[in-house]
PDB file of C-alpha atoms and ligand atoms in Angstrom:
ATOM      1  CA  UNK A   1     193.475-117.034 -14.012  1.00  0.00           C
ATOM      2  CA  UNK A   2     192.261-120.767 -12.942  1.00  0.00           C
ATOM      3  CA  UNK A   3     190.143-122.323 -15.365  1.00  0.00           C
ATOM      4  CA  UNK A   4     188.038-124.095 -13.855  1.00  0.00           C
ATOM      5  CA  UNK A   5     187.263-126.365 -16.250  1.00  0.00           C
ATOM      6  CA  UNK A   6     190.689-127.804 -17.662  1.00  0.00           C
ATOM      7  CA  UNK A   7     191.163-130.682 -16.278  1.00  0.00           C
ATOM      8  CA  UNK A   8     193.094-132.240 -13.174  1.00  0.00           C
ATOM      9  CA  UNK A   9     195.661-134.963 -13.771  1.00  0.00           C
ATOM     10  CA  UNK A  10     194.415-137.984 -12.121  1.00  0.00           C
ATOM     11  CA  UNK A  11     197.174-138.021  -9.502  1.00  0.00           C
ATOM     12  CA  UNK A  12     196.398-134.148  -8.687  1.00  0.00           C
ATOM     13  CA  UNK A  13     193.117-134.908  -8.482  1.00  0.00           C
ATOM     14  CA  UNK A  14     193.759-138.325  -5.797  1.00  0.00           C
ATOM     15  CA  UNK A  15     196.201-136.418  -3.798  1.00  0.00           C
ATOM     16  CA  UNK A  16     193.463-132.937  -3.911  1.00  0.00           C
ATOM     17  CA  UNK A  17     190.852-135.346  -2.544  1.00  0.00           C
ATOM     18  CA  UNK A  18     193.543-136.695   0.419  1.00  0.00           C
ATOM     19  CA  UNK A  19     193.819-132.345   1.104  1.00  0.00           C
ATOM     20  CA  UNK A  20     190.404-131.478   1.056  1.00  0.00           C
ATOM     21  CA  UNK A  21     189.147-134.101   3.505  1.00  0.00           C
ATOM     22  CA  UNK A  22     191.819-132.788   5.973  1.00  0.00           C
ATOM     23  CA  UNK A  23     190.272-129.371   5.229  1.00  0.00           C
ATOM     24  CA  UNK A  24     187.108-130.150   6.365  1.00  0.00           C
ATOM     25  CA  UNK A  25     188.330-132.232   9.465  1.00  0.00           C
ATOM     26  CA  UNK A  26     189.604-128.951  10.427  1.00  0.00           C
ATOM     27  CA  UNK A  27     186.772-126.692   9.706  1.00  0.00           C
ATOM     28  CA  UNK A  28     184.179-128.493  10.758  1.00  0.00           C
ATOM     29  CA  UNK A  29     185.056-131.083  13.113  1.00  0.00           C
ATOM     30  CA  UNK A  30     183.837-133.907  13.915  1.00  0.00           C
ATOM     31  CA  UNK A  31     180.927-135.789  12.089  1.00  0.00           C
ATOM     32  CA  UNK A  32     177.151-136.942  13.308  1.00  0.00           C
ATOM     33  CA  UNK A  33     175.398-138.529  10.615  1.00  0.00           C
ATOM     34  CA  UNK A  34     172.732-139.714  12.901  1.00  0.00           C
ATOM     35  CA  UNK A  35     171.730-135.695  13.631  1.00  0.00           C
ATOM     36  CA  UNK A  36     173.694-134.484  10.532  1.00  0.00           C
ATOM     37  CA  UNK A  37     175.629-131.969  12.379  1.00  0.00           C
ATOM     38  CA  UNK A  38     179.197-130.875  12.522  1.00  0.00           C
ATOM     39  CA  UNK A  39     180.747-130.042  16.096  1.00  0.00           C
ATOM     40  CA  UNK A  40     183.041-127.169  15.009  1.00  0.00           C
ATOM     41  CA  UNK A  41     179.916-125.580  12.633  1.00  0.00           C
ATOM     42  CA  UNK A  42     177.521-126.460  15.245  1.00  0.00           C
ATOM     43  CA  UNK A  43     179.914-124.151  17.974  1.00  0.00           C
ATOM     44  CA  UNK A  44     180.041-121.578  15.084  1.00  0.00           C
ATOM     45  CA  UNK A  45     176.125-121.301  14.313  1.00  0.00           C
ATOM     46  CA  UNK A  46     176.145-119.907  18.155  1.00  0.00           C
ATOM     47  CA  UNK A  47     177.353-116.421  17.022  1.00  0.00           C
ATOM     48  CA  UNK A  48     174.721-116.087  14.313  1.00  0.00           C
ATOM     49  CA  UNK A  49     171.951-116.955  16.633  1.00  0.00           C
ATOM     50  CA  UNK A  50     172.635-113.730  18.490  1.00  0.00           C
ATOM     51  CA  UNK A  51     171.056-110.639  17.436  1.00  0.00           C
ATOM     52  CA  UNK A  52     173.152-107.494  17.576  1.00  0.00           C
ATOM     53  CA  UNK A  53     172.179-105.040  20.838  1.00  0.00           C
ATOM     54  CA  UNK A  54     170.001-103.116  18.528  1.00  0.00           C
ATOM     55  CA  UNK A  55     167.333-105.119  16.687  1.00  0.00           C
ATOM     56  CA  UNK A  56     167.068-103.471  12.872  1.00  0.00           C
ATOM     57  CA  UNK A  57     163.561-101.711  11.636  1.00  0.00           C
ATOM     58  CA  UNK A  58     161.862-103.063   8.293  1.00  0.00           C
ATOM     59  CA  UNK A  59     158.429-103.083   7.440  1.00  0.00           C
ATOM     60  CA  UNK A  60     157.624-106.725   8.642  1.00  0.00           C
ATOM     61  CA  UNK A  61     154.210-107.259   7.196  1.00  0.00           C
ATOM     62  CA  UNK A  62     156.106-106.200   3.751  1.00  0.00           C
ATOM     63  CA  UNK A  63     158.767-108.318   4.491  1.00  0.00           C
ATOM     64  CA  UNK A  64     156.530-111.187   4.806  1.00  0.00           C
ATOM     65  CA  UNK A  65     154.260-111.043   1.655  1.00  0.00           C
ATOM     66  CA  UNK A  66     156.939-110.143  -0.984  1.00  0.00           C
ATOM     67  CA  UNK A  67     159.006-113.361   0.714  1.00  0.00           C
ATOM     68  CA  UNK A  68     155.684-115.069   0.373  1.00  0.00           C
ATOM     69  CA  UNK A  69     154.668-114.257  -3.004  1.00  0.00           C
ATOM     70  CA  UNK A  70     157.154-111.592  -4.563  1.00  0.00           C
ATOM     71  CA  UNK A  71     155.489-108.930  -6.391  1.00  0.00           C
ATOM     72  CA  UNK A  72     157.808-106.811  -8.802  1.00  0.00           C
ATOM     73  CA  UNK A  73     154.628-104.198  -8.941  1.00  0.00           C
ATOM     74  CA  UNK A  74     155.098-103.386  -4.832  1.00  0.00           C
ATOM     75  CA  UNK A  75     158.131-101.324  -4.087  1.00  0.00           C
ATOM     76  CA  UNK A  76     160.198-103.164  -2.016  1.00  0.00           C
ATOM     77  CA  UNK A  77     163.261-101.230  -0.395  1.00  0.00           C
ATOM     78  CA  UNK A  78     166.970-102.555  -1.667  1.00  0.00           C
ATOM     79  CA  UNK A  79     167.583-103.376   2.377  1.00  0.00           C
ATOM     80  CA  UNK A  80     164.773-105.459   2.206  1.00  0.00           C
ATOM     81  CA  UNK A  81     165.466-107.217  -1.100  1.00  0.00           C
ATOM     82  CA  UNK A  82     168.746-108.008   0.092  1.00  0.00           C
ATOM     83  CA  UNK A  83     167.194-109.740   2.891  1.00  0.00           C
ATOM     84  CA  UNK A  84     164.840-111.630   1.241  1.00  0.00           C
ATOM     85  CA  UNK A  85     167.592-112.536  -1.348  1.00  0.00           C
ATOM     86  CA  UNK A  86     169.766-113.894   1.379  1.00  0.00           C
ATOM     87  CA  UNK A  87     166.838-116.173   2.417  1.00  0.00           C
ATOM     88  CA  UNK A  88     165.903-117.597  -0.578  1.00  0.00           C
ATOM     89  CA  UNK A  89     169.574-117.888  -2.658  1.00  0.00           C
ATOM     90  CA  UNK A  90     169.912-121.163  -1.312  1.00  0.00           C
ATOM     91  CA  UNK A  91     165.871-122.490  -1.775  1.00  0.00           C
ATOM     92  CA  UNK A  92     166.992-124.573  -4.861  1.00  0.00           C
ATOM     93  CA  UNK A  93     170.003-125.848  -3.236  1.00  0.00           C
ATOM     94  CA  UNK A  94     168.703-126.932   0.189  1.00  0.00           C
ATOM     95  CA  UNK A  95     165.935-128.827  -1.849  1.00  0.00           C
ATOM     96  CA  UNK A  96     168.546-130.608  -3.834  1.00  0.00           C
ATOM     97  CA  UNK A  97     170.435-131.589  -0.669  1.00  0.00           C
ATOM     98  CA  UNK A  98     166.917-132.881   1.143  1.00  0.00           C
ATOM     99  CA  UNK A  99     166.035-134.794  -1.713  1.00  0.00           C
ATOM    100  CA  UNK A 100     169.809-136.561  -1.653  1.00  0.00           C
ATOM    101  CA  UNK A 101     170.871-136.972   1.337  1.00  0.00           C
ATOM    102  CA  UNK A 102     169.187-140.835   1.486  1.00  0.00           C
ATOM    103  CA  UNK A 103     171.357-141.699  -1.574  1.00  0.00           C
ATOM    104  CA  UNK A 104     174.615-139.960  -1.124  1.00  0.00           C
ATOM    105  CA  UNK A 105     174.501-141.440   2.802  1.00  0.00           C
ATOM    106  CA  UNK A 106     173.517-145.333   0.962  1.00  0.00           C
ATOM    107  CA  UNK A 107     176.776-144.524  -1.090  1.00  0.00           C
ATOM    108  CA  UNK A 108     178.878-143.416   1.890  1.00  0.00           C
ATOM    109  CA  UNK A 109     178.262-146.424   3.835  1.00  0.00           C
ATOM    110  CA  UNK A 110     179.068-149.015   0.819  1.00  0.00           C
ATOM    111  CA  UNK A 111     182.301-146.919  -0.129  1.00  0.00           C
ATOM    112  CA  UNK A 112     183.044-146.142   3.364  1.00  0.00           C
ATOM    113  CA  UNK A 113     183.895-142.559   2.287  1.00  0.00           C
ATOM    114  CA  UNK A 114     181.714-139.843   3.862  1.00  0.00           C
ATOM    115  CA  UNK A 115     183.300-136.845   2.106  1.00  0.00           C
ATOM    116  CA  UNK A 116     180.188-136.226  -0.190  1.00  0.00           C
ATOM    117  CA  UNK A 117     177.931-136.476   2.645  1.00  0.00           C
ATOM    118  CA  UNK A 118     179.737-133.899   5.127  1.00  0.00           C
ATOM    119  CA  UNK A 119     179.287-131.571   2.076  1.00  0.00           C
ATOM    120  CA  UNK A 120     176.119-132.070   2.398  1.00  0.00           C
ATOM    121  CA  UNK A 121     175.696-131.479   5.709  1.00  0.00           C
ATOM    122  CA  UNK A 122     177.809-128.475   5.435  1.00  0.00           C
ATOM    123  CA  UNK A 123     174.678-127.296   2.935  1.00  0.00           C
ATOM    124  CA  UNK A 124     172.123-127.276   5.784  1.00  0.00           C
ATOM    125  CA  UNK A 125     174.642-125.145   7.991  1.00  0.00           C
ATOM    126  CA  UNK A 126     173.952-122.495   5.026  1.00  0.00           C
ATOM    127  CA  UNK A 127     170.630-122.678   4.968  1.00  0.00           C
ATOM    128  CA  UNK A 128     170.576-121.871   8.738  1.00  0.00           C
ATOM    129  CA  UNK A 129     173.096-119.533   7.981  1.00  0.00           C
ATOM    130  CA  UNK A 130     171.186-117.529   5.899  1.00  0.00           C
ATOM    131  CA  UNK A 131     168.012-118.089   7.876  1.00  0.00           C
ATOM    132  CA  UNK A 132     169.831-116.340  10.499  1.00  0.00           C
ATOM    133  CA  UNK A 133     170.303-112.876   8.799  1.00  0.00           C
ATOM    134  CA  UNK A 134     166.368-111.994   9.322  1.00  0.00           C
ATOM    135  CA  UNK A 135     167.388-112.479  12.850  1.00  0.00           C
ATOM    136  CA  UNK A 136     168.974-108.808  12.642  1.00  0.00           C
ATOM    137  CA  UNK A 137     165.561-107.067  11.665  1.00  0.00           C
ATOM    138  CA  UNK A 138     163.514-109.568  14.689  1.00  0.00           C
ATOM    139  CA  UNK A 139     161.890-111.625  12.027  1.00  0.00           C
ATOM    140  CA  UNK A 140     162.010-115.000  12.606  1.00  0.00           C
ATOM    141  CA  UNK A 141     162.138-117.152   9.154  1.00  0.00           C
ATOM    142  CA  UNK A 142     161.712-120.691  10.591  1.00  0.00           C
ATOM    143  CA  UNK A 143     161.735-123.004   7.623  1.00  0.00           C
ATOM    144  CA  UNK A 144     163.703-122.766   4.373  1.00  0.00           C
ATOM    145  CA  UNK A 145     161.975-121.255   0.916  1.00  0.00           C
ATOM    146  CA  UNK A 146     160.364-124.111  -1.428  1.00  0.00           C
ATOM    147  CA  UNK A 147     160.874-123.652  -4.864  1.00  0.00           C
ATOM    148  CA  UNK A 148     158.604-124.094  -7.579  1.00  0.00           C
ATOM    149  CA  UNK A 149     156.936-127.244  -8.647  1.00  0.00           C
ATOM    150  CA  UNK A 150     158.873-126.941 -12.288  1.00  0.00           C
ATOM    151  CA  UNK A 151     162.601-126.591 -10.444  1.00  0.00           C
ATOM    152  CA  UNK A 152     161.255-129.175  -7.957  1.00  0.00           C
ATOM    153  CA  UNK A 153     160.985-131.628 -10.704  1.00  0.00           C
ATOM    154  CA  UNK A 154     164.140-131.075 -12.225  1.00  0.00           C
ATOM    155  CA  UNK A 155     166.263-131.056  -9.435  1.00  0.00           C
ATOM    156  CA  UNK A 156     164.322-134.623  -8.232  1.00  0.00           C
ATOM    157  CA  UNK A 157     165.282-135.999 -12.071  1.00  0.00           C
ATOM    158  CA  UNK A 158     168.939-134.748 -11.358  1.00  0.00           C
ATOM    159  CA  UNK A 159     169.265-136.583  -8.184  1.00  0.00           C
ATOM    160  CA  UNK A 160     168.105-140.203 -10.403  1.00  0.00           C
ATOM    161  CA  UNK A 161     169.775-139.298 -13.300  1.00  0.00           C
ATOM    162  CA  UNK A 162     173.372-141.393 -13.721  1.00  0.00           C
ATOM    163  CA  UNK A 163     176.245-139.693 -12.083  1.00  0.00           C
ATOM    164  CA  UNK A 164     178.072-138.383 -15.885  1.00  0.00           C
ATOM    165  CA  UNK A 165     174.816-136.227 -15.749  1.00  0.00           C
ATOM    166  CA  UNK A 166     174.377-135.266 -12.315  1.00  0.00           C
ATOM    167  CA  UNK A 167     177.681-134.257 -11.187  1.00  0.00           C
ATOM    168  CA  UNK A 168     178.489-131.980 -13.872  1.00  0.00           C
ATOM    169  CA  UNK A 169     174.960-130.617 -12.981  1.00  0.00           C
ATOM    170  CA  UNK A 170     176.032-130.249  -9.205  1.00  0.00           C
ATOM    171  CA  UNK A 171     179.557-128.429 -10.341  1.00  0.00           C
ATOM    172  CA  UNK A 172     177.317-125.953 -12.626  1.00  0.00           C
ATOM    173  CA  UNK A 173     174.809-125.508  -9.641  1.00  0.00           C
ATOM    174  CA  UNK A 174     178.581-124.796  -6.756  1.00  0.00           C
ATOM    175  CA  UNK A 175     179.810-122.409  -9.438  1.00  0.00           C
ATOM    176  CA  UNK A 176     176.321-120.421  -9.541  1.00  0.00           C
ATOM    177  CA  UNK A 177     176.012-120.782  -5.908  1.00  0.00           C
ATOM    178  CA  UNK A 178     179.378-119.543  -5.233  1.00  0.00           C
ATOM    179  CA  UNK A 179     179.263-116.417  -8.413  1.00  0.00           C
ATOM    180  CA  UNK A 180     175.451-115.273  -6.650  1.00  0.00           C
ATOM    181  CA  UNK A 181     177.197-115.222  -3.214  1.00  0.00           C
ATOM    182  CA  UNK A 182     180.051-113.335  -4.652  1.00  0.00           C
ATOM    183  CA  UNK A 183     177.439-110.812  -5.433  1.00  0.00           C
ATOM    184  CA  UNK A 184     175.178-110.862  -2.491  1.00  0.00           C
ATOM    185  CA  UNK A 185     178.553-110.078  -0.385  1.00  0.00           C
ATOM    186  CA  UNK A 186     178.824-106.933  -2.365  1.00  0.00           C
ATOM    187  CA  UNK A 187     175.641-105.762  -2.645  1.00  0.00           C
ATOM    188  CA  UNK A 188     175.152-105.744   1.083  1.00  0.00           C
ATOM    189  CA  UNK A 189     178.437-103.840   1.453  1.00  0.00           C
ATOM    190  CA  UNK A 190     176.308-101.622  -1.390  1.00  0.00           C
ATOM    191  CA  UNK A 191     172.861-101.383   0.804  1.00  0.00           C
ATOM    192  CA  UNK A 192     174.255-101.722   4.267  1.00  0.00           C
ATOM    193  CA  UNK A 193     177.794 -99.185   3.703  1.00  0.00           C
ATOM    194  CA  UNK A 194     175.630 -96.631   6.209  1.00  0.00           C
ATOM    195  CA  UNK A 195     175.096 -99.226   9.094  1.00  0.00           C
ATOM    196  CA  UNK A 196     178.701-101.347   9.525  1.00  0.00           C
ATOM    197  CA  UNK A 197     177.624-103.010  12.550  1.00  0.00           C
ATOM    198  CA  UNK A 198     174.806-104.983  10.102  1.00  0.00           C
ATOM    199  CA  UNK A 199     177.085-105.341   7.341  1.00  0.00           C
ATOM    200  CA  UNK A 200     179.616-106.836   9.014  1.00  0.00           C
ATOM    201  CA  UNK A 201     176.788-109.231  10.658  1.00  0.00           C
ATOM    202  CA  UNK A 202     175.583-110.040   7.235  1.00  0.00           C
ATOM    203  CA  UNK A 203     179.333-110.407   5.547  1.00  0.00           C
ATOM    204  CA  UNK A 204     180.222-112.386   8.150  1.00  0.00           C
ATOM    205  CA  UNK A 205     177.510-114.898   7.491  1.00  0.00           C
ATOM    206  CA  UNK A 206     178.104-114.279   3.507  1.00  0.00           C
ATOM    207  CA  UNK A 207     181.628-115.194   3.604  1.00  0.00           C
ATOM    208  CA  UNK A 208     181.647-118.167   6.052  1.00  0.00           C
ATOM    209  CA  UNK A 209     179.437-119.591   3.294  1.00  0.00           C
ATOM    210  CA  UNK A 210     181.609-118.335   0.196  1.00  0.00           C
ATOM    211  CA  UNK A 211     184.653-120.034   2.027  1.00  0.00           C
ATOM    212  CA  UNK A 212     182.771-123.431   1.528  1.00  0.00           C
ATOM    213  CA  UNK A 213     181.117-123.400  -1.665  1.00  0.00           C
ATOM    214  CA  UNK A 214     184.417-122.420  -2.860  1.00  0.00           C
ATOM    215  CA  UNK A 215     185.693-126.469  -1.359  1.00  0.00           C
ATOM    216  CA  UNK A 216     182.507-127.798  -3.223  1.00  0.00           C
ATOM    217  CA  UNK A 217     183.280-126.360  -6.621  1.00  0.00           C
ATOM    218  CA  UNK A 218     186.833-127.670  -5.818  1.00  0.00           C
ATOM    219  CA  UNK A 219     185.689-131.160  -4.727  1.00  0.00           C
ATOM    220  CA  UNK A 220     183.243-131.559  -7.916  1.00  0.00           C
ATOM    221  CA  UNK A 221     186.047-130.256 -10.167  1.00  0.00           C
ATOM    222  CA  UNK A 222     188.535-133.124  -8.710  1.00  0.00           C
ATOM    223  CA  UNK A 223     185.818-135.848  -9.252  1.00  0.00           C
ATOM    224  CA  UNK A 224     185.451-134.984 -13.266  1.00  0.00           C
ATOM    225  CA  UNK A 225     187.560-135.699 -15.965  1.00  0.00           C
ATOM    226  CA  UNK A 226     187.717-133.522 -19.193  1.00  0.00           C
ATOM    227  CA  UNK A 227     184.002-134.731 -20.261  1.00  0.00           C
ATOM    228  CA  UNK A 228     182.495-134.100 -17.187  1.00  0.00           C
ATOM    229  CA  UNK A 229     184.220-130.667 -17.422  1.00  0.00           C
ATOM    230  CA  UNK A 230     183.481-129.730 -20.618  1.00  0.00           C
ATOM    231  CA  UNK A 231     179.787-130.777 -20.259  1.00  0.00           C
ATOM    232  CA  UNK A 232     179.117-128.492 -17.538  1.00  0.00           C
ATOM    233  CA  UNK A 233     180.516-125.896 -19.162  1.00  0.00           C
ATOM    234  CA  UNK A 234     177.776-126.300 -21.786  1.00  0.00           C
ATOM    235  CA  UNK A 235     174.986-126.494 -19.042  1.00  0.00           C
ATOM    236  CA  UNK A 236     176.298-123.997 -16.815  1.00  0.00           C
ATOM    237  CA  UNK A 237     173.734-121.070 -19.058  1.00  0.00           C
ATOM    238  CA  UNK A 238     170.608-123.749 -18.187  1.00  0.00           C
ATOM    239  CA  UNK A 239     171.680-123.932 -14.457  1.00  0.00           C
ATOM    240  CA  UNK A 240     171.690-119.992 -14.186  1.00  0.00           C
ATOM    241  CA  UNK A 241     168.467-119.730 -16.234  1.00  0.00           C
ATOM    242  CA  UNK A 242     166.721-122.012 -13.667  1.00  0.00           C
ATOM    243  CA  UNK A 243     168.434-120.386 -10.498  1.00  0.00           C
ATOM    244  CA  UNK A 244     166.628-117.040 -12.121  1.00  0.00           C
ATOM    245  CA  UNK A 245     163.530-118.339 -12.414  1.00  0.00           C
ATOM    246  CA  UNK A 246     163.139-119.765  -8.572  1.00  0.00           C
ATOM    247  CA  UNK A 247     164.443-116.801  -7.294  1.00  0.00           C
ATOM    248  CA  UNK A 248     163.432-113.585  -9.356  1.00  0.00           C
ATOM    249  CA  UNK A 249     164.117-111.316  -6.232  1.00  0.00           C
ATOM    250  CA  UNK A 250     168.039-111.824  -7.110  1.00  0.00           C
ATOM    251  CA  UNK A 251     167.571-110.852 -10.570  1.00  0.00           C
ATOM    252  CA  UNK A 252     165.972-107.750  -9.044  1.00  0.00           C
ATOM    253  CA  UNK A 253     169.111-107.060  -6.730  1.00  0.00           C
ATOM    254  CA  UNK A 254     171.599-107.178  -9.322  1.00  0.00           C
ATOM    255  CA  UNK A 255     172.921-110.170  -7.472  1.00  0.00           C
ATOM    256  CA  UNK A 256     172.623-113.156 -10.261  1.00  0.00           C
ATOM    257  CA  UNK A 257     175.306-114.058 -12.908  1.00  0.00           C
ATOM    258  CA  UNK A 258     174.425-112.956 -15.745  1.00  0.00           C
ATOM    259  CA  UNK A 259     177.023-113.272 -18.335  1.00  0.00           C
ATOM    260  CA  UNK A 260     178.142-116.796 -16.901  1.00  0.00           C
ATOM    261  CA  UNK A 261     181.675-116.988 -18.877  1.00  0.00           C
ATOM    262  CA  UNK A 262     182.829-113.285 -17.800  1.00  0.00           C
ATOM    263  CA  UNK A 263     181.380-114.070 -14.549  1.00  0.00           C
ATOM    264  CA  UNK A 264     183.839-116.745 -13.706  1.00  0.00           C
ATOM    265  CA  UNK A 265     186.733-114.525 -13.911  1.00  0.00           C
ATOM    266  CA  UNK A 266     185.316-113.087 -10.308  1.00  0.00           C
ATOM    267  CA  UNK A 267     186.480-116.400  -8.893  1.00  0.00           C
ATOM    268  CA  UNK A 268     189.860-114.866  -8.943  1.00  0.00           C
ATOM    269  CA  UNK A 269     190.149-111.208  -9.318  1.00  0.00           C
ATOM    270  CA  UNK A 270     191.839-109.858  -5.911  1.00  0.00           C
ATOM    271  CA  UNK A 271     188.500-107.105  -6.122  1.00  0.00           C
ATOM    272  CA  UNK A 272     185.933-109.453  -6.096  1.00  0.00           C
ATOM    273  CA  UNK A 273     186.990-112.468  -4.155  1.00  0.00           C
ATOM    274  CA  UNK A 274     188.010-111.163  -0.373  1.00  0.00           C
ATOM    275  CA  UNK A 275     191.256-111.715   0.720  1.00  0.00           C
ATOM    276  CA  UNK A 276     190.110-113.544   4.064  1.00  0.00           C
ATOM    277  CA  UNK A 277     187.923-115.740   2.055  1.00  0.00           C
ATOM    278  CA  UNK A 278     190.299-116.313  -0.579  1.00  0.00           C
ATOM    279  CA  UNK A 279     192.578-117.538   2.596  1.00  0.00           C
ATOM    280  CA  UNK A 280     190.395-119.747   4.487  1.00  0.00           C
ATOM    281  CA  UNK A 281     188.888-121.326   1.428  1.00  0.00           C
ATOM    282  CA  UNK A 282     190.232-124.784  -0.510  1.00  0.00           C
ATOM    283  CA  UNK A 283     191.082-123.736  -3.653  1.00  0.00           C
ATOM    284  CA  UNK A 284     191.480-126.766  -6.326  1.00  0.00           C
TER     285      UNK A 284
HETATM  286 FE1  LIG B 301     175.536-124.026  -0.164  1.00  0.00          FE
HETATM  287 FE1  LIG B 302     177.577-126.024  -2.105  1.00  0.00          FE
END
């Protein structure tokens, strides 16, 4: 099994960095800072703009107060905490990336390396991504989920805190991201199984986002050494903790890492981690 936290000689690491970035010329083409777009992604987002020939039922007024305000007390169907656990997963994250993107671009320009930042622009295709699936029920989610004041805070102190605390902080938050996807992709092959048309539609979206959070773990591993490693190991239990508290509804779905260190081994079980994925991702 890859552990993902022993470390990377430093010439692995150099030459890792040389691979990825010619990974992500070819996924995503070419780079707009100015409009932080990517043309390839940009081309790609087409196909999840489209809703399928036959629009999906759910109860929309439900829908839109348990995305609102989540109630545990109102029953909520699985379908329809699936979909509002696709929508929110990446609340935290798409936060983090808006409150970044001014200091990662500062540090692009005076390294002249813009690998960090396409990353980050890769993060607002998921958000759009995800967005997308309420498309297949005719609900139109227009903005992204805020999380709460309390995770608002911390992920603002990450983004000022020195990078020896903020990248192992990143890696911790990739891994989560990448685990909770892992689950989402199977839990809608769980809730949709009956309909194949919408699962595909949703593990479609699912996966195209899996394939790149699986770079970003890879890219944050190649930028620590054993410290940075070994520390986010330690805060990787923290990092869940908060991811369960901004988004309860994943909790609900079965969809969260819970045991973080048995968790990991789903990075690279043949079961959990889909073969396509496993093949169009950058694994480091
Ligand atoms: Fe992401
Ligand atoms: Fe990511």
């Amino acid at each position: 099994m890859l552990d993902l936290f022993s470390p990377l000689e430093p010439g692995v690491r150099r030459d890792g960095l040389v691979a990825y970035r010619q990974f992500l010329a070819q996924r995503d083409g070419e780079v707009d800072v100015e409009s932080r777009t990517l043309a390839r992604r940009e081309q790609g987002m087409q196909r999840f703009m489209r809703p399928l020939p036959r629009v999906r039922e759910m109860d929309r007024e439900l829908f839109r107060a348990q995305y609102e305000n989540f109630d545990r007390k109102k029953k909520t169907p699985p379908e329809m905490l699936l979909l509002i656990g696709l929508v929110k997963v990446n609340a935290a994250e798409t936060y983090g990336v808006s409150q970044s993107f001014d200091k990662v671009y500062r540090r692009a320009i005076e390294s002249e390396d813009d690998l960090e930042l396409v990353l980050l622009i890769e993060e607002t295709y998921h958000t759009r991504i995800l967005l997308s699936s309420a498309i297949l029920y005719g609900i139109d989610v227009a903005s992204p989920y805020r999380p709460h004041a309390g995770l608002r805070a911390l992920i603002g102190g990450i983004n000022h805190a020195p990078d020896f605390i903020s990248r192992p902080l990143v890696l911790a938050g990739e891994i989560l991201g990448t685990l909770s996807f892992i689950h989402l992709l199977h839990k809608a092959r769980e809730i949709l199984g009956h309909d194949p048309e919408l699962c595909d539609a949703v593990e479609e979206r699912v996966s195209e986002i899996l394939v790149d959070e699986i770079g970003h773990v890879s890219f944050n591993r190649m930028c620590l050494g054993a410290a940075g490693l070994a520390e986010t190991r330690l805060l990787l239990p923290a990092v869940v903790m908060g991811l369960s508290s901004a988004v309860p509804e994943l909790g609900m779905l079965g969809a969260l890492a819970a045991g973080v260190s048995d968790e990991l081994a789903l990075l690279n079980t043949e079961r959990r981690l889909p073969e396509h994925v496993r093949k169009a991702a950058f694994i480091a």
